[in-house]
JSON list of C-alpha atoms in Angstrom, two decimals:
[
{"chain": "U", "resi": 1160, "resn": "GLN", "atom": "CA", "xyz": [189.42, 119.30, 294.29]},
{"chain": "U", "resi": 1161, "resn": "VAL", "atom": "CA", "xyz": [187.31, 116.50, 294.09]},
{"chain": "U", "resi": 1162, "resn": "GLN", "atom": "CA", "xyz": [189.24, 113.49, 292.32]},
{"chain": "U", "resi": 1163, "resn": "LEU", "atom": "CA", "xyz": [188.37, 110.22, 291.78]},
{"chain": "U", "resi": 1164, "resn": "VAL", "atom": "CA", "xyz": [191.18, 107.97, 290.07]},
{"chain": "U", "resi": 1165, "resn": "GLU", "atom": "CA", "xyz": [190.26, 104.34, 289.20]},
{"chain": "U", "resi": 1166, "resn": "SER", "atom": "CA", "xyz": [192.55, 101.26, 289.06]},
{"chain": "U", "resi": 1167, "resn": "GLY", "atom": "CA", "xyz": [192.40, 97.32, 288.69]},
{"chain": "U", "resi": 1168, "resn": "GLY", "atom": "CA", "xyz": [191.10, 97.11, 285.22]},
{"chain": "U", "resi": 1169, "resn": "GLY", "atom": "CA", "xyz": [192.82, 94.53, 282.88]},
{"chain": "U", "resi": 1170, "resn": "SER", "atom": "CA", "xyz": [192.29, 91.31, 280.57]},
{"chain": "U", "resi": 1171, "resn": "VAL", "atom": "CA", "xyz": [190.84, 88.00, 281.53]},
{"chain": "U", "resi": 1172, "resn": "GLN", "atom": "CA", "xyz": [189.17, 85.06, 280.06]},
{"chain": "U", "resi": 1173, "resn": "THR", "atom": "CA", "xyz": [185.48, 84.25, 280.40]},
{"chain": "U", "resi": 1174, "resn": "GLY", "atom": "CA", "xyz": [184.53, 83.22, 284.05]},
{"chain": "U", "resi": 1175, "resn": "GLY", "atom": "CA", "xyz": [187.69, 85.16, 285.74]},
{"chain": "U", "resi": 1176, "resn": "SER", "atom": "CA", "xyz": [187.56, 87.70, 288.07]},
{"chain": "U", "resi": 1177, "resn": "LEU", "atom": "CA", "xyz": [188.68, 91.60, 288.84]},
{"chain": "U", "resi": 1178, "resn": "ARG", "atom": "CA", "xyz": [188.92, 93.62, 291.51]},
{"chain": "U", "resi": 1179, "resn": "LEU", "atom": "CA", "xyz": [188.40, 97.41, 290.39]},
{"chain": "U", "resi": 1180, "resn": "SER", "atom": "CA", "xyz": [189.17, 100.42, 292.77]},
{"chain": "U", "resi": 1181, "resn": "CYS", "atom": "CA", "xyz": [188.46, 103.98, 292.90]},
{"chain": "U", "resi": 1182, "resn": "ALA", "atom": "CA", "xyz": [190.03, 106.16, 295.50]},
{"chain": "U", "resi": 1183, "resn": "ALA", "atom": "CA", "xyz": [188.37, 109.56, 295.94]},
{"chain": "U", "resi": 1184, "resn": "SER", "atom": "CA", "xyz": [189.96, 113.17, 297.44]},
{"chain": "U", "resi": 1185, "resn": "GLY", "atom": "CA", "xyz": [189.17, 116.63, 297.88]},
{"chain": "U", "resi": 1186, "resn": "TYR", "atom": "CA", "xyz": [185.95, 116.15, 299.37]},
{"chain": "U", "resi": 1187, "resn": "THR", "atom": "CA", "xyz": [183.93, 114.77, 302.45]},
{"chain": "U", "resi": 1188, "resn": "TYR", "atom": "CA", "xyz": [183.82, 110.98, 301.71]},
{"chain": "U", "resi": 1189, "resn": "SER", "atom": "CA", "xyz": [180.98, 110.09, 303.80]},
{"chain": "U", "resi": 1190, "resn": "GLY", "atom": "CA", "xyz": [177.26, 111.01, 302.97]},
{"chain": "U", "resi": 1191, "resn": "ASN", "atom": "CA", "xyz": [177.72, 110.77, 299.49]},
{"chain": "U", "resi": 1192, "resn": "CYS", "atom": "CA", "xyz": [176.38, 108.41, 296.41]},
{"chain": "U", "resi": 1193, "resn": "MET", "atom": "CA", "xyz": [179.21, 106.61, 294.85]},
{"chain": "U", "resi": 1194, "resn": "GLY", "atom": "CA", "xyz": [178.50, 104.89, 291.54]},
{"chain": "U", "resi": 1195, "resn": "TRP", "atom": "CA", "xyz": [180.43, 102.58, 289.06]},
{"chain": "U", "resi": 1196, "resn": "PHE", "atom": "CA", "xyz": [179.64, 102.82, 285.41]},
{"chain": "U", "resi": 1197, "resn": "ARG", "atom": "CA", "xyz": [180.38, 101.29, 282.27]},
{"chain": "U", "resi": 1198, "resn": "GLN", "atom": "CA", "xyz": [180.73, 101.90, 278.47]},
{"chain": "U", "resi": 1199, "resn": "ALA", "atom": "CA", "xyz": [181.63, 99.61, 275.45]},
{"chain": "U", "resi": 1200, "resn": "PRO", "atom": "CA", "xyz": [182.23, 100.68, 272.23]},
{"chain": "U", "resi": 1201, "resn": "GLY", "atom": "CA", "xyz": [179.06, 101.77, 270.62]},
{"chain": "U", "resi": 1202, "resn": "LYS", "atom": "CA", "xyz": [176.61, 101.46, 273.35]},
{"chain": "U", "resi": 1203, "resn": "GLU", "atom": "CA", "xyz": [175.55, 103.99, 275.89]},
{"chain": "U", "resi": 1204, "resn": "ARG", "atom": "CA", "xyz": [176.83, 104.17, 279.30]},
{"chain": "U", "resi": 1205, "resn": "GLU", "atom": "CA", "xyz": [175.36, 101.73, 281.83]},
{"chain": "U", "resi": 1206, "resn": "GLY", "atom": "CA", "xyz": [175.26, 102.35, 285.49]},
{"chain": "U", "resi": 1207, "resn": "ILE", "atom": "CA", "xyz": [175.86, 98.96, 287.24]},
{"chain": "U", "resi": 1208, "resn": "ALA", "atom": "CA", "xyz": [176.27, 99.65, 290.86]},
{"chain": "U", "resi": 1209, "resn": "ALA", "atom": "CA", "xyz": [175.97, 102.05, 293.79]},
{"chain": "U", "resi": 1210, "resn": "ILE", "atom": "CA", "xyz": [176.91, 102.56, 297.46]},
{"chain": "U", "resi": 1211, "resn": "TYR", "atom": "CA", "xyz": [175.87, 105.17, 300.18]},
{"chain": "U", "resi": 1212, "resn": "ALA", "atom": "CA", "xyz": [179.47, 106.17, 301.17]},
{"chain": "U", "resi": 1213, "resn": "GLY", "atom": "CA", "xyz": [179.79, 105.81, 304.96]},
{"chain": "U", "resi": 1214, "resn": "GLY", "atom": "CA", "xyz": [176.34, 103.33, 304.74]},
{"chain": "U", "resi": 1215, "resn": "SER", "atom": "CA", "xyz": [175.52, 100.11, 303.74]},
{"chain": "U", "resi": 1216, "resn": "ASN", "atom": "CA", "xyz": [172.88, 100.19, 301.38]},
{"chain": "U", "resi": 1217, "resn": "THR", "atom": "CA", "xyz": [174.06, 99.12, 297.74]},
{"chain": "U", "resi": 1218, "resn": "TYR", "atom": "CA", "xyz": [172.08, 98.90, 294.43]},
{"chain": "U", "resi": 1219, "resn": "TYR", "atom": "CA", "xyz": [172.81, 96.83, 291.30]},
{"chain": "U", "resi": 1220, "resn": "ALA", "atom": "CA", "xyz": [171.93, 96.63, 287.40]},
{"chain": "U", "resi": 1221, "resn": "ASP", "atom": "CA", "xyz": [170.05, 93.21, 286.52]},
{"chain": "U", "resi": 1222, "resn": "SER", "atom": "CA", "xyz": [172.70, 92.92, 284.39]},
{"chain": "U", "resi": 1223, "resn": "VAL", "atom": "CA", "xyz": [175.38, 92.23, 287.36]},
{"chain": "U", "resi": 1224, "resn": "LYS", "atom": "CA", "xyz": [173.57, 91.27, 289.91]},
{"chain": "U", "resi": 1225, "resn": "GLY", "atom": "CA", "xyz": [174.89, 88.05, 291.69]},
{"chain": "U", "resi": 1226, "resn": "ARG", "atom": "CA", "xyz": [178.40, 88.43, 290.00]},
{"chain": "U", "resi": 1227, "resn": "PHE", "atom": "CA", "xyz": [179.62, 91.73, 290.83]},
{"chain": "U", "resi": 1228, "resn": "THR", "atom": "CA", "xyz": [179.57, 93.25, 294.56]},
{"chain": "U", "resi": 1229, "resn": "ILE", "atom": "CA", "xyz": [180.19, 97.02, 295.42]},
{"chain": "U", "resi": 1230, "resn": "SER", "atom": "CA", "xyz": [181.76, 97.68, 298.65]},
{"chain": "U", "resi": 1231, "resn": "GLN", "atom": "CA", "xyz": [184.00, 100.29, 300.62]},
{"chain": "U", "resi": 1232, "resn": "ASP", "atom": "CA", "xyz": [187.04, 100.96, 302.66]},
{"chain": "U", "resi": 1233, "resn": "ILE", "atom": "CA", "xyz": [185.63, 103.92, 304.63]},
{"chain": "U", "resi": 1234, "resn": "ALA", "atom": "CA", "xyz": [189.54, 104.68, 306.16]},
{"chain": "U", "resi": 1235, "resn": "LYS", "atom": "CA", "xyz": [190.97, 104.25, 302.72]},
{"chain": "U", "resi": 1236, "resn": "ARG", "atom": "CA", "xyz": [188.30, 106.56, 301.41]},
{"chain": "U", "resi": 1237, "resn": "THR", "atom": "CA", "xyz": [188.19, 103.87, 298.39]},
{"chain": "U", "resi": 1238, "resn": "VAL", "atom": "CA", "xyz": [185.28, 102.42, 296.56]},
{"chain": "U", "resi": 1239, "resn": "TYR", "atom": "CA", "xyz": [185.55, 98.69, 295.23]},
{"chain": "U", "resi": 1240, "resn": "LEU", "atom": "CA", "xyz": [183.98, 96.73, 292.70]},
{"chain": "U", "resi": 1241, "resn": "GLN", "atom": "CA", "xyz": [184.44, 93.24, 292.68]},
{"chain": "U", "resi": 1242, "resn": "MET", "atom": "CA", "xyz": [183.44, 91.04, 289.52]},
{"chain": "U", "resi": 1243, "resn": "ASN", "atom": "CA", "xyz": [183.38, 87.73, 289.37]},
{"chain": "U", "resi": 1244, "resn": "SER", "atom": "CA", "xyz": [181.88, 85.24, 286.50]},
{"chain": "U", "resi": 1245, "resn": "LEU", "atom": "CA", "xyz": [182.90, 87.92, 284.04]},
{"chain": "U", "resi": 1246, "resn": "LYS", "atom": "CA", "xyz": [181.43, 87.63, 280.38]},
{"chain": "U", "resi": 1247, "resn": "PRO", "atom": "CA", "xyz": [182.80, 88.84, 277.07]},
{"chain": "U", "resi": 1248, "resn": "GLU", "atom": "CA", "xyz": [179.58, 91.40, 277.29]},
{"chain": "U", "resi": 1249, "resn": "ASP", "atom": "CA", "xyz": [181.05, 92.82, 280.39]},
{"chain": "U", "resi": 1250, "resn": "THR", "atom": "CA", "xyz": [184.12, 94.23, 278.22]},
{"chain": "U", "resi": 1251, "resn": "ALA", "atom": "CA", "xyz": [183.97, 97.88, 278.34]},
{"chain": "U", "resi": 1252, "resn": "MET", "atom": "CA", "xyz": [185.43, 101.18, 280.18]},
{"chain": "U", "resi": 1253, "resn": "TYR", "atom": "CA", "xyz": [184.56, 101.37, 283.57]},
{"chain": "U", "resi": 1254, "resn": "TYR", "atom": "CA", "xyz": [184.19, 104.36, 285.64]},
{"chain": "U", "resi": 1255, "resn": "CYS", "atom": "CA", "xyz": [183.38, 105.69, 289.34]},
{"chain": "U", "resi": 1256, "resn": "ALA", "atom": "CA", "xyz": [181.43, 108.63, 289.83]},
{"chain": "U", "resi": 1257, "resn": "VAL", "atom": "CA", "xyz": [180.09, 110.51, 293.22]},
{"chain": "U", "resi": 1258, "resn": "ARG", "atom": "CA", "xyz": [177.14, 112.27, 293.41]},
{"chain": "U", "resi": 1259, "resn": "GLN", "atom": "CA", "xyz": [178.07, 114.75, 296.15]},
{"chain": "U", "resi": 1260, "resn": "TRP", "atom": "CA", "xyz": [175.42, 115.85, 298.84]},
{"chain": "U", "resi": 1261, "resn": "GLY", "atom": "CA", "xyz": [172.97, 113.34, 297.63]},
{"chain": "U", "resi": 1262, "resn": "LEU", "atom": "CA", "xyz": [171.60, 110.07, 298.56]},
{"chain": "U", "resi": 1263, "resn": "CYS", "atom": "CA", "xyz": [171.72, 106.78, 296.93]},
{"chain": "U", "resi": 1264, "resn": "SER", "atom": "CA", "xyz": [167.83, 105.26, 295.60]},
{"chain": "U", "resi": 1265, "resn": "SER", "atom": "CA", "xyz": [166.88, 102.26, 294.12]},
{"chain": "U", "resi": 1266, "resn": "ASN", "atom": "CA", "xyz": [166.86, 104.01, 290.59]},
{"chain": "U", "resi": 1267, "resn": "ILE", "atom": "CA", "xyz": [169.68, 106.17, 291.03]},
{"chain": "U", "resi": 1268, "resn": "LEU", "atom": "CA", "xyz": [171.48, 104.49, 288.38]},
{"chain": "U", "resi": 1269, "resn": "SER", "atom": "CA", "xyz": [169.33, 105.83, 285.96]},
{"chain": "U", "resi": 1270, "resn": "TYR", "atom": "CA", "xyz": [170.10, 109.14, 286.93]},
{"chain": "U", "resi": 1271, "resn": "GLN", "atom": "CA", "xyz": [173.86, 109.37, 285.67]},
{"chain": "U", "resi": 1272, "resn": "ALA", "atom": "CA", "xyz": [173.28, 113.17, 285.54]},
{"chain": "U", "resi": 1273, "resn": "LEU", "atom": "CA", "xyz": [173.13, 113.35, 288.90]},
{"chain": "U", "resi": 1274, "resn": "PHE", "atom": "CA", "xyz": [176.82, 112.31, 289.51]},
{"chain": "U", "resi": 1275, "resn": "GLY", "atom": "CA", "xyz": [179.16, 115.36, 289.21]},
{"chain": "U", "resi": 1276, "resn": "THR", "atom": "CA", "xyz": [182.28, 114.26, 289.14]},
{"chain": "U", "resi": 1277, "resn": "TRP", "atom": "CA", "xyz": [183.76, 111.26, 287.24]},
{"chain": "U", "resi": 1278, "resn": "GLY", "atom": "CA", "xyz": [187.19, 109.25, 287.29]},
{"chain": "U", "resi": 1279, "resn": "GLN", "atom": "CA", "xyz": [189.17, 108.66, 283.95]},
{"chain": "U", "resi": 1280, "resn": "GLY", "atom": "CA", "xyz": [188.05, 105.23, 283.63]},
{"chain": "U", "resi": 1281, "resn": "THR", "atom": "CA", "xyz": [189.75, 101.75, 283.66]},
{"chain": "U", "resi": 1282, "resn": "GLN", "atom": "CA", "xyz": [189.35, 98.85, 280.81]},
{"chain": "U", "resi": 1283, "resn": "VAL", "atom": "CA", "xyz": [187.88, 95.90, 281.55]},
{"chain": "U", "resi": 1284, "resn": "THR", "atom": "CA", "xyz": [188.28, 93.00, 278.79]},
{"chain": "U", "resi": 1285, "resn": "VAL", "atom": "CA", "xyz": [186.81, 89.80, 278.91]},
{"chain": "U", "resi": 1286, "resn": "SER", "atom": "CA", "xyz": [187.70, 87.24, 276.10]},
{"chain": "U", "resi": 1287, "resn": "SER", "atom": "CA", "xyz": [185.99, 83.84, 275.25]}
]
C-alpha cells in the first residue's frame, strides 16, 4: 500500500524556519516524482517544489524560489522541504504527493492530477 506521511509542521514567526518531512512507503522509491503542495484557506492548492526521487533535478514555484529547498534521503525514503524566511502568506496546509512511474519536469507543479497518492498534510502557520 502506497503511503506518504508528512511531519514537521508548526507555528513560527515571520522570518523563521521549518523543515517538513515526507516519509514514503509501499512502493519503489526511486524513479518517481515527489512533490510538495500547499493549500491556504479559501485558495486553490499550489504546487511549490518537486524532486526526482533518486535523482538530483529539483523544481520550484516562483513564490518559494530562493527560500525553500527540497531534498531527499534515499536510504530513508524521505523527502524534505526546508523552509526559510517564512512569511505570513506561507501559512497553509502542506502536502506531499508522488507521481509514480513518471518523470518530473519543469512544469510538473502545474499538473497536480498526475500525482496519484497524497499524504494527510501538515499545518504551517506563520505569524507576523
